[in-house]
């Protein structure tokens, strides 16, 4: 499965809004579980990932998110508003960079002077 930074942002916003394990409109349950596991792996959130060892799949069986980490708060604070998120995406597109965790942090620093750790 490919990483989708739009979904990563929506997962983080859900945690911030107090609904860390709720549905995310427009995405499959498999995509949501995969991206929830990614935010844990990236140290943006605390939680637990349970895999089904009887099948060979990159999609976890269950992912339970608890809360944002310090880094997760910094990251989502910088791109929480739709306006800031659009500016970051436009900036990265104009500079020919892909939408990744590191390039988003770089763009936030360049555009807003904020260091998203």
PDB file of C-alpha atoms in Angstrom:
ATOM      1  CA  UNK A   1       0.000   0.000   0.000  1.00  0.00           C
ATOM      2  CA  UNK A   2       1.248   3.488  -0.815  1.00  0.00           C
ATOM      3  CA  UNK A   3       1.587   6.120   1.860  1.00  0.00           C
ATOM      4  CA  UNK A   4      -0.978   8.925   1.641  1.00  0.00           C
ATOM      5  CA  UNK A   5       0.014  12.094   3.508  1.00  0.00           C
ATOM      6  CA  UNK A   6      -3.553  13.426   3.254  1.00  0.00           C
ATOM      7  CA  UNK A   7      -4.701  10.406   5.253  1.00  0.00           C
ATOM      8  CA  UNK A   8      -1.810  10.781   7.706  1.00  0.00           C
ATOM      9  CA  UNK A   9      -2.948  14.366   8.329  1.00  0.00           C
ATOM     10  CA  UNK A  10      -6.568  13.261   8.811  1.00  0.00           C
ATOM     11  CA  UNK A  11      -5.521  10.536  11.259  1.00  0.00           C
ATOM     12  CA  UNK A  12      -3.509  13.074  13.277  1.00  0.00           C
ATOM     13  CA  UNK A  13      -6.386  15.563  13.244  1.00  0.00           C
ATOM     14  CA  UNK A  14      -8.692  12.816  14.518  1.00  0.00           C
ATOM     15  CA  UNK A  15      -6.373  12.152  17.440  1.00  0.00           C
ATOM     16  CA  UNK A  16      -6.120  15.864  18.178  1.00  0.00           C
ATOM     17  CA  UNK A  17      -9.915  16.193  18.083  1.00  0.00           C
ATOM     18  CA  UNK A  18     -10.326  13.432  20.667  1.00  0.00           C
ATOM     19  CA  UNK A  19     -11.475  10.733  18.253  1.00  0.00           C
ATOM     20  CA  UNK A  20      -8.271   8.764  17.651  1.00  0.00           C
ATOM     21  CA  UNK A  21      -9.909   5.531  16.529  1.00  0.00           C
ATOM     22  CA  UNK A  22     -12.958   6.855  14.727  1.00  0.00           C
ATOM     23  CA  UNK A  23     -13.748   6.513  11.031  1.00  0.00           C
ATOM     24  CA  UNK A  24     -12.066   8.623   8.376  1.00  0.00           C
ATOM     25  CA  UNK A  25     -14.466   9.453   5.559  1.00  0.00           C
ATOM     26  CA  UNK A  26     -13.447   8.462   2.059  1.00  0.00           C
ATOM     27  CA  UNK A  27     -10.887   5.797   3.025  1.00  0.00           C
ATOM     28  CA  UNK A  28     -11.050   2.025   3.376  1.00  0.00           C
ATOM     29  CA  UNK A  29     -10.603   0.397   6.760  1.00  0.00           C
ATOM     30  CA  UNK A  30      -7.402  -1.235   5.492  1.00  0.00           C
ATOM     31  CA  UNK A  31      -5.936   2.132   4.442  1.00  0.00           C
ATOM     32  CA  UNK A  32      -6.862   3.668   7.788  1.00  0.00           C
ATOM     33  CA  UNK A  33      -5.245   0.838   9.782  1.00  0.00           C
ATOM     34  CA  UNK A  34      -2.104   0.992   7.642  1.00  0.00           C
ATOM     35  CA  UNK A  35      -1.748   4.762   8.103  1.00  0.00           C
ATOM     36  CA  UNK A  36      -2.501   4.621  11.822  1.00  0.00           C
ATOM     37  CA  UNK A  37       0.355   2.141  12.123  1.00  0.00           C
ATOM     38  CA  UNK A  38       2.572   4.542  10.150  1.00  0.00           C
ATOM     39  CA  UNK A  39       1.918   7.451  12.522  1.00  0.00           C
ATOM     40  CA  UNK A  40       2.950   5.208  15.426  1.00  0.00           C
ATOM     41  CA  UNK A  41       6.058   4.092  13.525  1.00  0.00           C
ATOM     42  CA  UNK A  42       6.933   7.744  12.796  1.00  0.00           C
ATOM     43  CA  UNK A  43       6.621   8.583  16.526  1.00  0.00           C
ATOM     44  CA  UNK A  44       3.796  11.039  15.846  1.00  0.00           C
ATOM     45  CA  UNK A  45       1.365   9.125  18.060  1.00  0.00           C
ATOM     46  CA  UNK A  46       1.334   6.543  20.809  1.00  0.00           C
ATOM     47  CA  UNK A  47      -0.638   3.395  20.295  1.00  0.00           C
ATOM     48  CA  UNK A  48      -0.548  -0.307  19.685  1.00  0.00           C
ATOM     49  CA  UNK A  49      -0.366  -2.316  16.487  1.00  0.00           C
ATOM     50  CA  UNK A  50      -1.482  -5.943  16.426  1.00  0.00           C
ATOM     51  CA  UNK A  51      -0.651  -8.087  13.430  1.00  0.00           C
ATOM     52  CA  UNK A  52      -2.279 -11.343  12.389  1.00  0.00           C
ATOM     53  CA  UNK A  53       0.650 -13.732  12.171  1.00  0.00           C
ATOM     54  CA  UNK A  54      -1.423 -16.309  10.304  1.00  0.00           C
ATOM     55  CA  UNK A  55      -1.478 -14.196   7.141  1.00  0.00           C
ATOM     56  CA  UNK A  56       1.217 -12.355   5.239  1.00  0.00           C
ATOM     57  CA  UNK A  57      -0.110  -8.787   4.995  1.00  0.00           C
ATOM     58  CA  UNK A  58       1.261  -5.287   5.449  1.00  0.00           C
ATOM     59  CA  UNK A  59      -2.144  -4.304   6.853  1.00  0.00           C
ATOM     60  CA  UNK A  60      -2.292  -4.739  10.647  1.00  0.00           C
ATOM     61  CA  UNK A  61      -5.186  -6.689  12.115  1.00  0.00           C
ATOM     62  CA  UNK A  62      -5.859  -3.965  14.709  1.00  0.00           C
ATOM     63  CA  UNK A  63      -4.401  -0.533  15.447  1.00  0.00           C
ATOM     64  CA  UNK A  64      -5.325   1.358  18.585  1.00  0.00           C
ATOM     65  CA  UNK A  65      -4.221   4.987  18.862  1.00  0.00           C
ATOM     66  CA  UNK A  66      -3.917   6.606  22.287  1.00  0.00           C
ATOM     67  CA  UNK A  67      -2.583  10.136  21.908  1.00  0.00           C
ATOM     68  CA  UNK A  68      -0.260  12.421  19.983  1.00  0.00           C
ATOM     69  CA  UNK A  69       3.381  12.550  20.970  1.00  0.00           C
ATOM     70  CA  UNK A  70       5.184  15.860  21.461  1.00  0.00           C
ATOM     71  CA  UNK A  71       6.449  15.559  17.883  1.00  0.00           C
ATOM     72  CA  UNK A  72       2.948  14.738  16.675  1.00  0.00           C
ATOM     73  CA  UNK A  73       1.570  17.879  18.309  1.00  0.00           C
ATOM     74  CA  UNK A  74       4.279  20.023  16.728  1.00  0.00           C
ATOM     75  CA  UNK A  75       3.700  18.451  13.337  1.00  0.00           C
ATOM     76  CA  UNK A  76      -0.097  18.780  13.264  1.00  0.00           C
ATOM     77  CA  UNK A  77      -0.054  22.276  14.809  1.00  0.00           C
ATOM     78  CA  UNK A  78       1.929  23.446  11.780  1.00  0.00           C
ATOM     79  CA  UNK A  79      -0.452  21.959   9.176  1.00  0.00           C
ATOM     80  CA  UNK A  80      -3.748  21.881  11.047  1.00  0.00           C
ATOM     81  CA  UNK A  81      -5.376  24.697   9.107  1.00  0.00           C
ATOM     82  CA  UNK A  82      -6.474  23.905   5.567  1.00  0.00           C
ATOM     83  CA  UNK A  83      -4.793  27.144   4.425  1.00  0.00           C
ATOM     84  CA  UNK A  84      -1.391  26.159   5.846  1.00  0.00           C
ATOM     85  CA  UNK A  85      -1.742  22.631   4.482  1.00  0.00           C
ATOM     86  CA  UNK A  86      -2.517  23.979   0.999  1.00  0.00           C
ATOM     87  CA  UNK A  87       0.500  26.331   1.178  1.00  0.00           C
ATOM     88  CA  UNK A  88       2.784  23.456   2.178  1.00  0.00           C
ATOM     89  CA  UNK A  89       1.546  21.239  -0.660  1.00  0.00           C
ATOM     90  CA  UNK A  90       1.844  24.067  -3.202  1.00  0.00           C
ATOM     91  CA  UNK A  91       5.351  24.931  -2.001  1.00  0.00           C
ATOM     92  CA  UNK A  92       6.522  21.335  -2.302  1.00  0.00           C
ATOM     93  CA  UNK A  93       4.959  20.946  -5.727  1.00  0.00           C
ATOM     94  CA  UNK A  94       6.612  24.163  -6.953  1.00  0.00           C
ATOM     95  CA  UNK A  95      10.008  23.043  -5.649  1.00  0.00           C
ATOM     96  CA  UNK A  96       9.641  19.580  -7.160  1.00  0.00           C
ATOM     97  CA  UNK A  97       9.719  17.754  -3.843  1.00  0.00           C
ATOM     98  CA  UNK A  98       7.549  14.805  -2.914  1.00  0.00           C
ATOM     99  CA  UNK A  99       5.103  14.974  -0.023  1.00  0.00           C
ATOM    100  CA  UNK A 100       6.950  13.199   2.798  1.00  0.00           C
ATOM    101  CA  UNK A 101       7.237  13.726   6.522  1.00  0.00           C
ATOM    102  CA  UNK A 102      10.652  15.336   6.170  1.00  0.00           C
ATOM    103  CA  UNK A 103       9.741  17.588   3.231  1.00  0.00           C
ATOM    104  CA  UNK A 104       6.590  18.750   5.024  1.00  0.00           C
ATOM    105  CA  UNK A 105       8.694  19.681   8.063  1.00  0.00           C
ATOM    106  CA  UNK A 106      11.125  21.516   5.772  1.00  0.00           C
ATOM    107  CA  UNK A 107       8.292  23.415   4.040  1.00  0.00           C
ATOM    108  CA  UNK A 108       6.732  24.392   7.374  1.00  0.00           C
ATOM    109  CA  UNK A 109      10.063  25.834   8.487  1.00  0.00           C
ATOM    110  CA  UNK A 110      10.565  27.708   5.210  1.00  0.00           C
ATOM    111  CA  UNK A 111       7.016  29.043   4.968  1.00  0.00           C
ATOM    112  CA  UNK A 112       6.079  29.765   8.572  1.00  0.00           C
ATOM    113  CA  UNK A 113       9.373  29.799  10.463  1.00  0.00           C
ATOM    114  CA  UNK A 114       8.087  26.965  12.626  1.00  0.00           C
ATOM    115  CA  UNK A 115      10.254  23.974  13.359  1.00  0.00           C
ATOM    116  CA  UNK A 116       8.006  20.900  13.341  1.00  0.00           C
ATOM    117  CA  UNK A 117      10.287  18.412  15.073  1.00  0.00           C
TER     118      UNK A 117
END
